[in-house]
Amino acid sequence: MSTLETTGAAAAAAALPKRPFNFSRWFRATGWRHIVGLVMVVFACFPILFVLSSSLNPQGTLTGSNALFSKIGLDSYIRILSSPDIPFANWFANTLIVAGITAVASTFLGALAAYSFSRMRFTGRRFGLISIVVVQMFPQLLAVVAIFLLMSAIGDWFPAIGLNTHAGLIMVYLGGALGVNTFLMYGFFNTIPVSIDEAAKIDGAGHARIFFTIILRLVAPILAVVALLSFISSVNEFVVASVLLIDPQNQTLAVGLTKLVSNPRYADWSAFSAGAVISALPVVALFLWLQKYIVGGLTAGAVK
Amino acid sequence: MTSAIDDEVRTDGAPPKKPTKRQRQAAAIAEAASGSMKVLLLKIVLLGIVDAVALYALFVLVGAEQWIVAGVVLVVAAIVNWIYFSKRKLPAKYLTPGIIFLVVFQVFVLLYTGYVAFTNYGTGHNGTKEQAVSSLMASSLQRVEDSPTYPVTVVDRGGELGLLVTDPDSGDAFVGTSDEPLTEVEASFDGDRAVATDGWTSLQFADVLNRTDEITELAVPYSDDPNDGALRTPDGSSAYRYISTLEYDETAGTMTNLETGVVYSDTGVGAFTSENGDQLLPGWQIVVGFDNFVRAVTDPRLANPLVYVTLWTFAFALISVASTFFLGLFLAIVFNDMRMRGRKIYRVLMILPYAVPSFLSALIWAGMMNESFGFINQVLFGGASIPWLTDPWLAKLSILIVNLWLGFPYMFLVCMGALQSIPDELQEAATVDGARPWAIFRLIKLPLLFVTVAPLLIASFAFNFNNFNVIYMLTDGGPRDSNAPIPVGFTDILITMVYKVAFTGQLRDYGLASAYSIIIFVIVAVISIIAFRRTKSLEELN
């Protein structure tokens, strides 16, 4: 199997004087890799092209969307944004609000915890770290019945944070703030030399000043990764959101769009596609923009 | 702010020593010198807000007579104040906010799930016995044939409707709502009809028309005794006495149907039950012990789905991890060649599925795989009608394909990182020793790779074990198993089964759903313990 050409050999090959092009040698070395690449690109991108095409179809049902890019128009975008039956703009705003606040707040709470675990030695520290690992192994969606009952009880006394409120949903999401993300951050905090803290302390800085003005800036890359991962997972979260947010006006994209195409046969497929494109755009853009950090964060986790 | 206990901040790995008095004094002076007034003010303002919220919550909870919850709020507020005003407790200052949310929304709800699993909570059993009695009485009301006509005025107090009733015999005015029985009040009269009373807004004719449905539903209890019946008004201006066809005997704890004479008694199953087993619903919530668990594993109509759902959950999670990992690894090897051009473009295009929110991807695939209208059948298979999502086995295959699409980019990225972290020297040394590339890969690189990615594979298994979105959005668990009494299907995994039992269908069985949750907890816990033993991941936590 020639999959394992050494990188050393590659460097040596590059240094050699140019040889005449030989197709079979090229194919054995890298050409077949392009074939694999093209097949995978088709597999990976096809559904995305399909939804892009049907979103541009002015009046498309599911069947009508099968002829790719046969009609081009922005009607379905206008339809989903202005239809009185589909509060799409509300869903979009709700999702941005809920996922945005959750991302920022849960990253902050996680950073606070990671700072204390990384920089301080106290009784119960090891126990605390292990408990966080163990507790977050049981995902919240398993306890969704209890969450629903708890939030409906809270709603009886404090309607502002009970069922059917975004504040309540955000609070539930923050229950998972000290989960696995704390670990990712904890590892990263440990790589910041303690001597920086000490130098600042000698200059008279308190722990809060060290945390807010020095540490948080040094760990900015991991904060970005954690915030982004948290944002994406809140955008994707369906179970808790569908149970807590009853009123269609209050729902998030995951809940609203899923109900919208619960029967793809009768649904306005191109309007849904337009909604899907609008919803995916900010996440995909953020993802591609922060791609470098994400890959770094994943592999940092991988080789930890 | 407080840097009082400096040795709590890490200087080395050594355990902290108790500070001496001199050290404490020095720390206090340093603290005073470093903490500015602004910071102190901010701290006081923030704590003030927390305390104000807690105080408000206390008032509401005491008003609702929720003593236990009020006590918890009080204790938590006190602890928070103590932590943030103390000069010590430095780690606690950083951990408390997160821990409060963790304890309420993760630890508490887990314990509460455990409690609900031992109750019959669900449709028809979601209140106390008193609530069940009054709701049964209200639902079986029948108009008394020769009842007098009571002139009424519909009144409103903060959105809650009430009836202002004039007794036709005495001419006295009474007011009551669906919760509060009639009580005598002072009222102003128009002729022999009371039309207004203090604290209530009388509804005008147009309002009455607007809220007809609410008004005809309204039943105001005549007195504290549910057997006295209630007043209802069909038109908003005159009310009639209604008496329940059920009679409640509080001392014997029985309900008697006055028309049929059947006696329903409280036999301890959470509902009034007749001798031949008929139940009057709604019943009430009781603790049923292990009934839900016993039912889940012994009732054949429930046990059979539980077995195949559990098997499919494992198969789904294992195959998903294996397929995404091997495809990701293969691609990482293919694209880990410096001579290849355009690797960056390939990488960006191939990780796109990872960037699109997965609920959207699953919905899009559901459209493409639609049997009669989807792209795959219509275009790729030239109009065939392959039941991708409606045949039990094909639906499973479709789910695995879509989950492969969703998951391979992550494994690709992870394997790229892990491969690049393996030093090239190893490979060169092996090549010098005469090893073939395949042997180098199998005997050197793969073991090294597994060491680094093993924790991620376990995490990925755990994630897929509860991968709700892909199942729910793609097949909704279908095709449905018509033999099961719960809405379960052939591609449901455990977590979607919990959701369906609890939140879809006519009968919501919170007790059974929580029992399933507990079963999943146990499975996850056993797997985690084994996995941790094997990988010794916790050893890293020094």
Short mmCIF file of N, CA and C in Angstrom, two decimals, chain B residues 422-499:
data_model
loop_
_atom_site.label_atom_id
_atom_site.label_comp_id
_atom_site.label_asym_id
_atom_site.label_seq_id
_atom_site.Cartn_x
_atom_site.Cartn_y
_atom_site.Cartn_z
N ILE B 422 2.59 12.21 15.56
CA ILE B 422 3.50 11.07 15.66
C ILE B 422 4.81 11.46 14.99
N PRO B 423 5.93 11.38 15.72
CA PRO B 423 7.18 11.89 15.16
C PRO B 423 7.61 11.11 13.92
N ASP B 424 8.14 11.83 12.93
CA ASP B 424 8.58 11.21 11.69
C ASP B 424 9.75 10.26 11.92
N GLU B 425 10.54 10.53 13.00
CA GLU B 425 11.73 9.72 13.23
C GLU B 425 11.37 8.25 13.38
N LEU B 426 10.19 7.98 14.02
CA LEU B 426 9.78 6.60 14.21
C LEU B 426 9.70 5.89 12.88
N GLN B 427 9.07 6.58 11.92
CA GLN B 427 8.89 5.99 10.61
C GLN B 427 10.23 5.80 9.90
N GLU B 428 11.07 6.82 10.01
CA GLU B 428 12.38 6.71 9.34
C GLU B 428 13.18 5.56 9.92
N ALA B 429 13.16 5.44 11.26
CA ALA B 429 13.93 4.37 11.90
C ALA B 429 13.42 3.03 11.42
N ALA B 430 12.07 2.88 11.36
CA ALA B 430 11.49 1.61 10.94
C ALA B 430 11.85 1.31 9.49
N THR B 431 11.83 2.36 8.64
CA THR B 431 12.18 2.16 7.23
C THR B 431 13.62 1.69 7.10
N VAL B 432 14.49 2.31 7.90
CA VAL B 432 15.90 1.91 7.86
C VAL B 432 16.04 0.45 8.26
N ASP B 433 15.22 0.03 9.24
CA ASP B 433 15.27 -1.37 9.67
C ASP B 433 14.60 -2.30 8.68
N GLY B 434 14.08 -1.77 7.59
CA GLY B 434 13.55 -2.61 6.53
C GLY B 434 12.07 -2.91 6.62
N ALA B 435 11.30 -2.12 7.40
CA ALA B 435 9.86 -2.39 7.53
C ALA B 435 9.13 -1.86 6.31
N ARG B 436 8.10 -2.62 5.86
CA ARG B 436 7.27 -2.18 4.75
C ARG B 436 6.28 -1.12 5.27
N PRO B 437 5.78 -0.25 4.38
CA PRO B 437 4.85 0.81 4.85
C PRO B 437 3.65 0.25 5.60
N TRP B 438 3.08 -0.86 5.10
CA TRP B 438 1.88 -1.40 5.75
C TRP B 438 2.22 -1.87 7.16
N ALA B 439 3.40 -2.48 7.33
CA ALA B 439 3.80 -2.94 8.66
C ALA B 439 4.03 -1.74 9.58
N ILE B 440 4.64 -0.69 9.03
CA ILE B 440 4.85 0.51 9.85
C ILE B 440 3.51 1.05 10.33
N PHE B 441 2.54 1.07 9.41
CA PHE B 441 1.24 1.61 9.78
C PHE B 441 0.58 0.75 10.85
N ARG B 442 0.54 -0.57 10.59
CA ARG B 442 -0.22 -1.45 11.46
C ARG B 442 0.44 -1.60 12.83
N LEU B 443 1.77 -1.70 12.84
CA LEU B 443 2.46 -2.03 14.09
C LEU B 443 2.95 -0.82 14.86
N ILE B 444 3.14 0.29 14.18
CA ILE B 444 3.69 1.46 14.89
C ILE B 444 2.67 2.60 14.98
N LYS B 445 2.17 3.01 13.80
CA LYS B 445 1.33 4.21 13.82
C LYS B 445 -0.04 3.96 14.44
N LEU B 446 -0.68 2.85 14.05
CA LEU B 446 -2.04 2.60 14.53
C LEU B 446 -2.08 2.49 16.06
N PRO B 447 -1.18 1.71 16.69
CA PRO B 447 -1.21 1.66 18.16
C PRO B 447 -1.00 3.04 18.79
N LEU B 448 -0.07 3.80 18.25
CA LEU B 448 0.18 5.14 18.81
C LEU B 448 -1.05 6.02 18.64
N LEU B 449 -1.69 5.88 17.46
CA LEU B 449 -2.88 6.67 17.18
C LEU B 449 -4.00 6.31 18.15
N PHE B 450 -4.14 5.00 18.40
CA PHE B 450 -5.22 4.57 19.28
C PHE B 450 -5.05 5.12 20.68
N VAL B 451 -3.80 5.21 21.14
CA VAL B 451 -3.58 5.75 22.48
C VAL B 451 -4.15 7.16 22.57
N THR B 452 -3.90 7.96 21.52
CA THR B 452 -4.34 9.34 21.62
C THR B 452 -5.83 9.51 21.34
N VAL B 453 -6.39 8.69 20.44
CA VAL B 453 -7.80 8.93 20.11
C VAL B 453 -8.77 8.09 20.94
N ALA B 454 -8.28 7.13 21.73
CA ALA B 454 -9.19 6.26 22.48
C ALA B 454 -10.19 7.05 23.33
N PRO B 455 -9.73 8.06 24.11
CA PRO B 455 -10.72 8.81 24.90
C PRO B 455 -11.78 9.47 24.03
N LEU B 456 -11.35 9.92 22.83
CA LEU B 456 -12.32 10.58 21.95
C LEU B 456 -13.30 9.57 21.37
N LEU B 457 -12.84 8.35 21.12
CA LEU B 457 -13.76 7.33 20.62
C LEU B 457 -14.81 7.01 21.68
N ILE B 458 -14.36 6.94 22.94
CA ILE B 458 -15.31 6.67 24.02
C ILE B 458 -16.31 7.83 24.11
N ALA B 459 -15.80 9.05 24.04
CA ALA B 459 -16.70 10.22 24.10
C ALA B 459 -17.68 10.18 22.94
N SER B 460 -17.19 9.77 21.77
CA SER B 460 -18.05 9.72 20.59
C SER B 460 -19.12 8.65 20.76
N PHE B 461 -18.73 7.51 21.35
CA PHE B 461 -19.71 6.47 21.64
C PHE B 461 -20.80 7.02 22.57
N ALA B 462 -20.36 7.68 23.63
CA ALA B 462 -21.33 8.23 24.59
C ALA B 462 -22.25 9.23 23.91
N PHE B 463 -21.69 10.04 23.01
CA PHE B 463 -22.50 11.03 22.31
C PHE B 463 -23.54 10.34 21.42
N ASN B 464 -23.09 9.35 20.65
CA ASN B 464 -24.02 8.68 19.75
C ASN B 464 -25.05 7.84 20.49
N PHE B 465 -24.67 7.35 21.66
CA PHE B 465 -25.61 6.58 22.47
C PHE B 465 -26.87 7.40 22.73
N ASN B 466 -26.71 8.70 22.88
CA ASN B 466 -27.85 9.59 23.11
C ASN B 466 -28.01 10.59 21.97
N ASN B 467 -27.71 10.15 20.74
CA ASN B 467 -27.79 11.07 19.60
C ASN B 467 -29.25 11.21 19.15
N PHE B 468 -29.96 12.06 19.87
CA PHE B 468 -31.40 12.22 19.66
C PHE B 468 -31.71 12.76 18.27
N ASN B 469 -31.00 13.84 17.88
CA ASN B 469 -31.40 14.60 16.70
C ASN B 469 -31.47 13.75 15.44
N VAL B 470 -30.43 12.96 15.17
CA VAL B 470 -30.39 12.30 13.88
C VAL B 470 -31.54 11.29 13.77
N ILE B 471 -31.87 10.62 14.85
CA ILE B 471 -32.97 9.65 14.80
C ILE B 471 -34.30 10.38 14.67
N TYR B 472 -34.50 11.37 15.53
CA TYR B 472 -35.80 12.02 15.58
C TYR B 472 -36.10 12.77 14.29
N MET B 473 -35.10 13.48 13.75
CA MET B 473 -35.35 14.29 12.56
C MET B 473 -35.45 13.42 11.30
N LEU B 474 -34.72 12.30 11.28
CA LEU B 474 -34.67 11.52 10.05
C LEU B 474 -35.87 10.58 9.93
N THR B 475 -36.08 9.73 10.93
CA THR B 475 -37.16 8.75 10.80
C THR B 475 -38.21 8.93 11.89
N ASP B 476 -37.96 9.78 12.87
CA ASP B 476 -38.83 9.90 14.03
C ASP B 476 -39.01 8.53 14.69
N GLY B 477 -37.99 7.72 14.62
CA GLY B 477 -38.05 6.40 15.25
C GLY B 477 -38.79 5.36 14.43
N GLY B 478 -39.44 5.79 13.37
CA GLY B 478 -40.29 4.90 12.61
C GLY B 478 -39.51 3.88 11.81
N PRO B 479 -40.12 2.92 11.20
CA PRO B 479 -41.56 2.67 11.19
C PRO B 479 -42.08 2.22 12.55
N ARG B 480 -43.28 2.63 12.85
CA ARG B 480 -43.89 2.41 14.15
C ARG B 480 -44.15 0.93 14.40
N ASP B 481 -43.94 0.51 15.64
CA ASP B 481 -44.24 -0.86 16.04
C ASP B 481 -45.68 -0.89 16.54
N SER B 482 -46.58 -1.50 15.75
CA SER B 482 -48.00 -1.39 16.11
C SER B 482 -48.37 -2.29 17.28
N ASN B 483 -47.48 -3.22 17.67
CA ASN B 483 -47.81 -4.10 18.79
C ASN B 483 -47.60 -3.44 20.14
N ALA B 484 -46.76 -2.40 20.18
CA ALA B 484 -46.39 -1.82 21.47
C ALA B 484 -47.44 -0.82 21.92
N PRO B 485 -47.73 -0.77 23.22
CA PRO B 485 -48.72 0.18 23.73
C PRO B 485 -48.16 1.60 23.82
N ILE B 486 -46.84 1.75 23.65
CA ILE B 486 -46.24 3.08 23.67
C ILE B 486 -45.82 3.42 22.25
N PRO B 487 -45.71 4.71 21.90
CA PRO B 487 -45.43 5.07 20.50
C PRO B 487 -43.97 4.83 20.13
N VAL B 488 -43.53 3.58 20.08
CA VAL B 488 -42.13 3.28 19.81
C VAL B 488 -42.02 2.68 18.41
N GLY B 489 -40.87 2.90 17.76
CA GLY B 489 -40.67 2.40 16.41
C GLY B 489 -39.38 1.61 16.31
N PHE B 490 -39.11 1.09 15.09
CA PHE B 490 -37.99 0.16 14.94
C PHE B 490 -36.63 0.85 14.88
N THR B 491 -36.59 2.16 14.69
CA THR B 491 -35.28 2.82 14.71
C THR B 491 -35.13 3.71 15.93
N ASP B 492 -36.05 3.63 16.87
CA ASP B 492 -35.90 4.42 18.09
C ASP B 492 -34.69 3.95 18.88
N ILE B 493 -33.92 4.91 19.42
CA ILE B 493 -32.92 4.54 20.41
C ILE B 493 -33.51 4.87 21.77
N LEU B 494 -32.81 4.51 22.82
CA LEU B 494 -33.40 4.64 24.16
C LEU B 494 -33.87 6.06 24.45
N ILE B 495 -33.05 7.05 24.06
CA ILE B 495 -33.40 8.41 24.45
C ILE B 495 -34.62 8.91 23.70
N THR B 496 -34.78 8.51 22.44
CA THR B 496 -35.99 8.97 21.72
C THR B 496 -37.21 8.24 22.27
N MET B 497 -37.00 7.01 22.78
CA MET B 497 -38.13 6.30 23.38
C MET B 497 -38.58 7.03 24.65
N VAL B 498 -37.62 7.47 25.46
CA VAL B 498 -37.97 8.24 26.67
C VAL B 498 -38.81 9.46 26.28
N TYR B 499 -38.34 10.18 25.26
CA TYR B 499 -39.02 11.41 24.85
C TYR B 499 -40.44 11.11 24.39
#
